[in-house]
PDB file of N, CA and C in Angstrom:
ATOM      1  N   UNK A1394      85.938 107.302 119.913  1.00 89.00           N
ATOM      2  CA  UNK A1394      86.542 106.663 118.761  1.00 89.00           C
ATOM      3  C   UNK A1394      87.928 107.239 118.464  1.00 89.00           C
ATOM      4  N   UNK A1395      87.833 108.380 118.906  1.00 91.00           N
ATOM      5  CA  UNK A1395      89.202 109.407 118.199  1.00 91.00           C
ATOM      6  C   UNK A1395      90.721 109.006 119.526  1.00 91.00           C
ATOM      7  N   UNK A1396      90.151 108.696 120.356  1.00 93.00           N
ATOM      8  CA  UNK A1396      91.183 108.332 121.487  1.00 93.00           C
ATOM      9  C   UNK A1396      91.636 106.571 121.188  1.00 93.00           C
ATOM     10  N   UNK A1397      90.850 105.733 120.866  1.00 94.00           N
ATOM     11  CA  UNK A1397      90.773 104.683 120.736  1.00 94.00           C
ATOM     12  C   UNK A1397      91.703 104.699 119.297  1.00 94.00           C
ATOM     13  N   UNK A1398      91.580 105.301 118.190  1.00 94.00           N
ATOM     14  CA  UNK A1398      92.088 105.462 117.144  1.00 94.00           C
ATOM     15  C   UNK A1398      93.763 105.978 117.532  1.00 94.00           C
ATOM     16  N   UNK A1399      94.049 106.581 118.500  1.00 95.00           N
ATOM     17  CA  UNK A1399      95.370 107.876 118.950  1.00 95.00           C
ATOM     18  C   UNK A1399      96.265 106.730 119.097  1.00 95.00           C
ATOM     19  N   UNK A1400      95.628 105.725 120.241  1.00 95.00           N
ATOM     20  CA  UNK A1400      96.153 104.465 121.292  1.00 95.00           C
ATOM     21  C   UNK A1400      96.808 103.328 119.645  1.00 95.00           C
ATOM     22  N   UNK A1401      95.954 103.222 118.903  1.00 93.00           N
ATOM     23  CA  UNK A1401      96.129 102.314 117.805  1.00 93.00           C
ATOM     24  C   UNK A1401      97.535 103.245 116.940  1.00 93.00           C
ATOM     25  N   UNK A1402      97.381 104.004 116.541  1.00 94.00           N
ATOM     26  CA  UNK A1402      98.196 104.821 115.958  1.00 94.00           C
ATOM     27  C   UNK A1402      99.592 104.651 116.515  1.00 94.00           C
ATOM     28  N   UNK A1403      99.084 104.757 117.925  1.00 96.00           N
ATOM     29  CA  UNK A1403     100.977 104.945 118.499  1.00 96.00           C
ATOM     30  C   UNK A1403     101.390 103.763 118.773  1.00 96.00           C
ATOM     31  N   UNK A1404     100.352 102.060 119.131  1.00 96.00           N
ATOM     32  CA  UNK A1404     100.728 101.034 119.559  1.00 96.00           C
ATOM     33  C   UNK A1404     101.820 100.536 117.693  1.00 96.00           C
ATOM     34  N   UNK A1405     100.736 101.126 116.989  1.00 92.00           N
ATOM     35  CA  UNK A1405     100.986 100.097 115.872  1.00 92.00           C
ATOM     36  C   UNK A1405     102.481 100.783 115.032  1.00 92.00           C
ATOM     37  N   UNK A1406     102.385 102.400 115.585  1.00 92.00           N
ATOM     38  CA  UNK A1406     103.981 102.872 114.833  1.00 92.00           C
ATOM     39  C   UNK A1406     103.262 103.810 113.171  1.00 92.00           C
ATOM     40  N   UNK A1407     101.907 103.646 113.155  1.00 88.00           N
ATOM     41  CA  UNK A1407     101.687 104.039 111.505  1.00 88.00           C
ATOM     42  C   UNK A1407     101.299 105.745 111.852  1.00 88.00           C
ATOM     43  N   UNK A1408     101.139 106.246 110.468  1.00 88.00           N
ATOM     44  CA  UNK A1408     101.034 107.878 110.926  1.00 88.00           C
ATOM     45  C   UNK A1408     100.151 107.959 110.759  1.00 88.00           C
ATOM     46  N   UNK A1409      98.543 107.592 110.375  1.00 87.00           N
ATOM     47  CA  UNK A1409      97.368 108.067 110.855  1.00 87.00           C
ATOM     48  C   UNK A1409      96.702 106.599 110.847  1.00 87.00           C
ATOM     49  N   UNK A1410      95.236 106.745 111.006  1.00 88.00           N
ATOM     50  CA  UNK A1410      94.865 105.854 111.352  1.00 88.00           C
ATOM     51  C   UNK A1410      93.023 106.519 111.601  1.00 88.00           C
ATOM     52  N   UNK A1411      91.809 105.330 110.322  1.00 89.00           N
ATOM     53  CA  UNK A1411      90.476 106.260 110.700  1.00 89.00           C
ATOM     54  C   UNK A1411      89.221 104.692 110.810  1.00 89.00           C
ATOM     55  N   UNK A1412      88.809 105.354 111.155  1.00 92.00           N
ATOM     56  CA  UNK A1412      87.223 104.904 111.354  1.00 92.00           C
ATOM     57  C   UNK A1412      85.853 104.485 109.755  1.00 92.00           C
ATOM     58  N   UNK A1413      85.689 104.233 109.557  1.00 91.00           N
ATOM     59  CA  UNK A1413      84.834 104.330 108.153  1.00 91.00           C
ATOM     60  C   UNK A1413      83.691 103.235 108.818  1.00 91.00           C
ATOM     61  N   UNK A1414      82.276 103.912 108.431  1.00 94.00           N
ATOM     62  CA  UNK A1414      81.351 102.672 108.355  1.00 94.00           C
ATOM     63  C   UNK A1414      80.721 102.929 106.655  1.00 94.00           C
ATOM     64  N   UNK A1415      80.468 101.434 106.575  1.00 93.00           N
ATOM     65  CA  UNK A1415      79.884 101.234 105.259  1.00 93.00           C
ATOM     66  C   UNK A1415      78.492 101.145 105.399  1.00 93.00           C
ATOM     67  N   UNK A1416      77.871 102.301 104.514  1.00 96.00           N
ATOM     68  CA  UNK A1416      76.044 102.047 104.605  1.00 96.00           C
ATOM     69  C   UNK A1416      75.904 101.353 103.294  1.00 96.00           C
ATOM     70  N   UNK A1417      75.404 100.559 103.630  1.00 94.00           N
ATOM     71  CA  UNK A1417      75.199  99.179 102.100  1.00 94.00           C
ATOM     72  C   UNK A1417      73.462  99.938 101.600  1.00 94.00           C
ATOM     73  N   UNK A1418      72.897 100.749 102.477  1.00 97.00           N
ATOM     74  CA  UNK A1418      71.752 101.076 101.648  1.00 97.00           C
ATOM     75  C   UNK A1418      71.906 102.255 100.647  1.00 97.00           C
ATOM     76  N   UNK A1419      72.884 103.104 100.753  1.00 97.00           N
ATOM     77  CA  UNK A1419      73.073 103.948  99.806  1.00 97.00           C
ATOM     78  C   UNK A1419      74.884 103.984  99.277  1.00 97.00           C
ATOM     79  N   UNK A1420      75.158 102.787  99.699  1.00 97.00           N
ATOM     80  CA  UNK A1420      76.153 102.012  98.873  1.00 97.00           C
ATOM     81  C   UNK A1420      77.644 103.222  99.024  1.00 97.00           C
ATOM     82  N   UNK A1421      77.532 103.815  99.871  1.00 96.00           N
ATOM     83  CA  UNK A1421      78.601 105.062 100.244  1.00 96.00           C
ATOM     84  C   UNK A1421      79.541 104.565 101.789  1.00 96.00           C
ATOM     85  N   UNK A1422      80.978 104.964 101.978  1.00 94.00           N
ATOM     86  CA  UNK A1422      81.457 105.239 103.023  1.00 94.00           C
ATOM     87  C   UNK A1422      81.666 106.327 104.369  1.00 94.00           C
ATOM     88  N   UNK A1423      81.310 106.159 105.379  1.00 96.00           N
ATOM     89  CA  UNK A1423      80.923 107.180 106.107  1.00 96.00           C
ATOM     90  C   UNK A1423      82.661 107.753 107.362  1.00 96.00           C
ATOM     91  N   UNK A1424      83.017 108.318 106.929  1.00 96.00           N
ATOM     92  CA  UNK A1424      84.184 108.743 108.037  1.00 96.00           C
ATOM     93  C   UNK A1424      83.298 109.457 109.455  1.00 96.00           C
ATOM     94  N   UNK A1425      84.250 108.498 109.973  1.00 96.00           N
ATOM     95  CA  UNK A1425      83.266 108.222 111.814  1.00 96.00           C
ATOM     96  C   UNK A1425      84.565 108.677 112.561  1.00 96.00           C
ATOM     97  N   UNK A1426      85.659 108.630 112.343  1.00 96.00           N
ATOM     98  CA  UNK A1426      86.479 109.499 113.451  1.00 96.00           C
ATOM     99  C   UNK A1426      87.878 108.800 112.612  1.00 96.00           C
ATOM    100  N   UNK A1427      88.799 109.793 112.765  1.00 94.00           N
ATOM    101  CA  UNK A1427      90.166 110.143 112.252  1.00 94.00           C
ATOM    102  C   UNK A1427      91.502 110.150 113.195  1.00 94.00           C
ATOM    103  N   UNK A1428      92.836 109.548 113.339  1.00 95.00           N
ATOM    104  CA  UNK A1428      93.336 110.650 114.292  1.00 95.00           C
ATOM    105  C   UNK A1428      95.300 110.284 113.247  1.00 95.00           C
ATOM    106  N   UNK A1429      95.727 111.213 112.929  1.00 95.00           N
ATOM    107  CA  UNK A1429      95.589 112.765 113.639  1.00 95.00           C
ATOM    108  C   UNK A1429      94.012 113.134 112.781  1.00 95.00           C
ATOM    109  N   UNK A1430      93.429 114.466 113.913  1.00 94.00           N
ATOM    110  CA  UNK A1430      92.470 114.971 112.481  1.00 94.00           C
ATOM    111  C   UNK A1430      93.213 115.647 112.110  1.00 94.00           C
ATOM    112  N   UNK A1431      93.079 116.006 110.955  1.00 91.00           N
ATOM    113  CA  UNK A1431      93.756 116.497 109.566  1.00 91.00           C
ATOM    114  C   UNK A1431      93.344 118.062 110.276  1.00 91.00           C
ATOM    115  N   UNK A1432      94.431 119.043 109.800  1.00 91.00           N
ATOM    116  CA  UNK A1432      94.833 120.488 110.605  1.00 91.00           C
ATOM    117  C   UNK A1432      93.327 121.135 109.741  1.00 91.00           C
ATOM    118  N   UNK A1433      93.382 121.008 108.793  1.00 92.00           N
ATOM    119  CA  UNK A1433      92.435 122.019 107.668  1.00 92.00           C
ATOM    120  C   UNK A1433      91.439 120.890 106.878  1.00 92.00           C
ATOM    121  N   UNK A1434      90.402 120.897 107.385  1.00 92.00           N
ATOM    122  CA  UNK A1434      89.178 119.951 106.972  1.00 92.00           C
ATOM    123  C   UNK A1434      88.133 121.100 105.961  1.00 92.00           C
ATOM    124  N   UNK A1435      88.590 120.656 104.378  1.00 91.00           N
ATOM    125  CA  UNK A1435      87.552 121.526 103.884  1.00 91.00           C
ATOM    126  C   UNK A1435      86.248 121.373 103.997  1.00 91.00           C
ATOM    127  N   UNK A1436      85.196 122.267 103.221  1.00 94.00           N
ATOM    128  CA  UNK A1436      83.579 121.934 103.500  1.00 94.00           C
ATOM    129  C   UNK A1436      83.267 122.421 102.046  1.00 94.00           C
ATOM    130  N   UNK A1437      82.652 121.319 101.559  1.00 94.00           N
ATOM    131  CA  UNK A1437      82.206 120.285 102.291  1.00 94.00           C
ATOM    132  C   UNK A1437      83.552 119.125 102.129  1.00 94.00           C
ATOM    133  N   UNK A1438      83.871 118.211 102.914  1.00 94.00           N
ATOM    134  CA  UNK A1438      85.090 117.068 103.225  1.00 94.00           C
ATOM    135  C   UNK A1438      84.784 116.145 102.167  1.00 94.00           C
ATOM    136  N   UNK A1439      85.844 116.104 101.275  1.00 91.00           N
ATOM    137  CA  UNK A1439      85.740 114.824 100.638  1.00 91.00           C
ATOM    138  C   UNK A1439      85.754 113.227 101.032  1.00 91.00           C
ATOM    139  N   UNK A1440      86.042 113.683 102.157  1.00 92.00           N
ATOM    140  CA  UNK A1440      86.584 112.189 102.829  1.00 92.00           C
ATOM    141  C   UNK A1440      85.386 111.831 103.602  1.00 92.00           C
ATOM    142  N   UNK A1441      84.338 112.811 104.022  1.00 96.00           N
ATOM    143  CA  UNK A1441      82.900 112.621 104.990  1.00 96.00           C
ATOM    144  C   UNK A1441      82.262 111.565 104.253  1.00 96.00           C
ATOM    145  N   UNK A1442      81.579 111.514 103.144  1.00 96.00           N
ATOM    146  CA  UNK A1442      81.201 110.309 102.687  1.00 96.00           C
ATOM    147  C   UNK A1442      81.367 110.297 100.716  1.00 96.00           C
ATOM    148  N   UNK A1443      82.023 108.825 101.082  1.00 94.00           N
ATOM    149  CA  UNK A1443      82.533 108.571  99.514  1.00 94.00           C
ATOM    150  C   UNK A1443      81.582 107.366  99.276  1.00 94.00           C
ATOM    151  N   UNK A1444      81.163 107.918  97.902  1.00 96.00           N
ATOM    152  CA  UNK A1444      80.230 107.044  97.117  1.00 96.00           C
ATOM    153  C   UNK A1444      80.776 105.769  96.497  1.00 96.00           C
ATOM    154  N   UNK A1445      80.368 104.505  96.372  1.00 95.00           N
ATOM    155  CA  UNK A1445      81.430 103.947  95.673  1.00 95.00           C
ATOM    156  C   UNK A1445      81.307 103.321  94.512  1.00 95.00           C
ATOM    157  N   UNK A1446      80.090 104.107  93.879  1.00 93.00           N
ATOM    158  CA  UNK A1446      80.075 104.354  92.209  1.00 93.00           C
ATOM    159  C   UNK A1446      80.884 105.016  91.711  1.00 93.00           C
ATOM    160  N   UNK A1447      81.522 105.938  92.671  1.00 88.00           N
ATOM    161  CA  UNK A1447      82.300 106.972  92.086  1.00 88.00           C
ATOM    162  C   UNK A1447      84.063 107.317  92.484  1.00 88.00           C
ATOM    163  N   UNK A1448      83.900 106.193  93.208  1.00 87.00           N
ATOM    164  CA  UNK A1448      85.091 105.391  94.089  1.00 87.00           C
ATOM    165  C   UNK A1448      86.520 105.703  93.418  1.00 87.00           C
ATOM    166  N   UNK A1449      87.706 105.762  93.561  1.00 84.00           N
ATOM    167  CA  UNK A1449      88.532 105.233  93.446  1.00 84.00           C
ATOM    168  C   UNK A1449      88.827 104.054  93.515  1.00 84.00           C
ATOM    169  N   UNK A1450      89.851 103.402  93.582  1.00 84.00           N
ATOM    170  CA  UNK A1450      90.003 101.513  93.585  1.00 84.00           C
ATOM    171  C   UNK A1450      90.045 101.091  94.782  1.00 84.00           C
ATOM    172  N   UNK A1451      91.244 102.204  95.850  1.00 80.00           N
ATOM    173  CA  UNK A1451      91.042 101.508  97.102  1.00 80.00           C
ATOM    174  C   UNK A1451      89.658 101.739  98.017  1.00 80.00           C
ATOM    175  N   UNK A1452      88.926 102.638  97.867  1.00 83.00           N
ATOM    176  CA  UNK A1452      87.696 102.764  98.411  1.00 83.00           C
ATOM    177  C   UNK A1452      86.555 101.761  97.875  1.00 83.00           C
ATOM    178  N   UNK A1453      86.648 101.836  96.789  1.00 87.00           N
ATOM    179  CA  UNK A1453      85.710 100.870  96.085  1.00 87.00           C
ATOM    180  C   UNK A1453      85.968  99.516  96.312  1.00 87.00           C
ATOM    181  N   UNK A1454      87.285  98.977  96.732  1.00 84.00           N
ATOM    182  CA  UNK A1454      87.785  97.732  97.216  1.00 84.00           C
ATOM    183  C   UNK A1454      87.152  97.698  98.800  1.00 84.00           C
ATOM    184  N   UNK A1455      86.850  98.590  98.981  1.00 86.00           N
ATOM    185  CA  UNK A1455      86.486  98.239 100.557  1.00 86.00           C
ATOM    186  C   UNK A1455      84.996  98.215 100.805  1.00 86.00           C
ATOM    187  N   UNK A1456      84.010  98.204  99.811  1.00 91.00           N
ATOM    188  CA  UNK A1456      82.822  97.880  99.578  1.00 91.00           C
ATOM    189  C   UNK A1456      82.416  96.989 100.436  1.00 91.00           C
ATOM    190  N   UNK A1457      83.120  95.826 100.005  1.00 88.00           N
ATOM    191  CA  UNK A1457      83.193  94.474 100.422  1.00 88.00           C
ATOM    192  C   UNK A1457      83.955  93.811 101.476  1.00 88.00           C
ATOM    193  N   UNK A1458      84.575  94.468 101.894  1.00 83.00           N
ATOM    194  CA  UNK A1458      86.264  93.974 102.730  1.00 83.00           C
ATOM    195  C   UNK A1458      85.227  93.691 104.095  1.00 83.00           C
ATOM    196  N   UNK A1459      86.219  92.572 104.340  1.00 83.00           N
ATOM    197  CA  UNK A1459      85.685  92.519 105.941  1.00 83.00           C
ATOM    198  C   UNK A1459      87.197  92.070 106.643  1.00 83.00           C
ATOM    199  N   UNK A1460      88.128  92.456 106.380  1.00 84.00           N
ATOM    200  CA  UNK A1460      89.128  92.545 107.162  1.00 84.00           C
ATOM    201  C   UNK A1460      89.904  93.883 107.220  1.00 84.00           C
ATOM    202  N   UNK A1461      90.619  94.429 108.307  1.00 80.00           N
ATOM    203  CA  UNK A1461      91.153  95.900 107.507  1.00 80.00           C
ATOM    204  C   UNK A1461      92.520  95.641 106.811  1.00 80.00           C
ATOM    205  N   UNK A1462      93.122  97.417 106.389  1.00 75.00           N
ATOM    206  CA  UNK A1462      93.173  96.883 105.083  1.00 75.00           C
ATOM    207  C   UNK A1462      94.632  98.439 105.525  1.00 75.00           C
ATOM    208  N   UNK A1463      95.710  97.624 104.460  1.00 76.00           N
ATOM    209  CA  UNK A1463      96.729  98.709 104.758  1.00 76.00           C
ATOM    210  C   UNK A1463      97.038  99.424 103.724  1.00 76.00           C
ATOM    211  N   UNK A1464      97.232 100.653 103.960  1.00 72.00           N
ATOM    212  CA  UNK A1464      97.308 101.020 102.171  1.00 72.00           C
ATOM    213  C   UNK A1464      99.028 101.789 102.471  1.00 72.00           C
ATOM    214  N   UNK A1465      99.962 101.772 101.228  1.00 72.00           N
ATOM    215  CA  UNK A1465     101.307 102.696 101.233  1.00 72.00           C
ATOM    216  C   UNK A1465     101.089 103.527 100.244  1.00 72.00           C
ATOM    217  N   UNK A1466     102.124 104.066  99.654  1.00 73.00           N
ATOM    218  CA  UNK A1466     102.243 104.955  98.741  1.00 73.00           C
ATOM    219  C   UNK A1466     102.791 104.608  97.880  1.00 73.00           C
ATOM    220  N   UNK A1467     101.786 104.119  96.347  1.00 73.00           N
ATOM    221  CA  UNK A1467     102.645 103.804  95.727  1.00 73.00           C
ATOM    222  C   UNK A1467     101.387 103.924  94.164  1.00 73.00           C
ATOM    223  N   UNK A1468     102.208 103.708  93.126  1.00 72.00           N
ATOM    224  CA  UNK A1468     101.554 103.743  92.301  1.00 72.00           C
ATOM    225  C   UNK A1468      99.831 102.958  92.136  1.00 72.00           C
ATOM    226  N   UNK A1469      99.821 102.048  92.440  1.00 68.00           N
ATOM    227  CA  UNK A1469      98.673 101.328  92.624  1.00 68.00           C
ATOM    228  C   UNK A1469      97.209 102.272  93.526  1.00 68.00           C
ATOM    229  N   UNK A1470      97.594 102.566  94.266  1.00 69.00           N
ATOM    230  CA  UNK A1470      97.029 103.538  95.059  1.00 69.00           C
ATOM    231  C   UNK A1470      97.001 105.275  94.831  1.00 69.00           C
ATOM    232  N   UNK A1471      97.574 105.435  93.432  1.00 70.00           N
ATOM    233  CA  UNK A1471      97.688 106.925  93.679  1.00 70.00           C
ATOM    234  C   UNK A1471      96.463 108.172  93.284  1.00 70.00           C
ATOM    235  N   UNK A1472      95.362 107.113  93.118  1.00 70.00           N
ATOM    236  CA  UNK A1472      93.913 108.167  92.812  1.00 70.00           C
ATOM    237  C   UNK A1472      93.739 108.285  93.933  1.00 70.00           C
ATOM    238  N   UNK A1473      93.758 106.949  95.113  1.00 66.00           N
ATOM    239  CA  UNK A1473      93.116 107.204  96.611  1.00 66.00           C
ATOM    240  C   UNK A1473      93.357 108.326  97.328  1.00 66.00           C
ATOM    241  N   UNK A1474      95.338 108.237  96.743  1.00 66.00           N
ATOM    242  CA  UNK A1474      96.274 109.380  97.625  1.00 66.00           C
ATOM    243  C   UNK A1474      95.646 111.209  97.419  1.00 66.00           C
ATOM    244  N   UNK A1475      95.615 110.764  96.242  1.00 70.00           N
ATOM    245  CA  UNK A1475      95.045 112.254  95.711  1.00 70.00           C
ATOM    246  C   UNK A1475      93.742 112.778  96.399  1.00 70.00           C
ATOM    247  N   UNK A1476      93.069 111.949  97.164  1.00 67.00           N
ATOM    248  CA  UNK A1476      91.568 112.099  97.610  1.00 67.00           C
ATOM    249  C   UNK A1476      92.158 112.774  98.535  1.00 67.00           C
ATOM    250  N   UNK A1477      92.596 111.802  99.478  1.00 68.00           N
ATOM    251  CA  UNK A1477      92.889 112.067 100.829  1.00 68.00           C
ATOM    252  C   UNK A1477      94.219 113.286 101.475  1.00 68.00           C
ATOM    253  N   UNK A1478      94.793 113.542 100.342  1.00 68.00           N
ATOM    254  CA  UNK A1478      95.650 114.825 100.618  1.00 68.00           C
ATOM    255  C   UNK A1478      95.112 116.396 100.437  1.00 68.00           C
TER     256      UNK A1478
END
């Protein structure tokens, strides 16, 4: 997944690029592979699995999504940003 993710990263020009599956039985997001991986992965990872009762907007928007989905930096997005930095 993480090579397949590297190839996407460099075809498409963006600076990272991840994997997520959605388990609809306990209603959470699962990070399945990353690339770059991030240098310093705390423990436990906030990003390993996000609940999405407890979601931010863009995670919680992706509950449902069945197309992917681009996110920038910008006000609209800036609880997500805070997760993921």
């Amino acid at each position: 997944s993480q090579r397949v993710l590297a190839d996407l990263v460099a075809y498409l020009g963006v600076d990272v690029s991840f994997l997520r599956y959605n388990d609809h039985t306990i209603r959470a997001s699962r990070l399945i592979a990353e690339w770059p991986v991030r240098p310093q992965i705390p423990a436990p990872d906030p990003l390993a699995l996000v609940f999405f009762a407890d979601a931010d907007p863009v995670f919680a928007q992706s509950e449902h999504g069945k197309k992917p989905m681009v996110f920038r930096p910008e006000p609209a997005t800036d609880d997500y940003q805070k997760r993921i930095n």
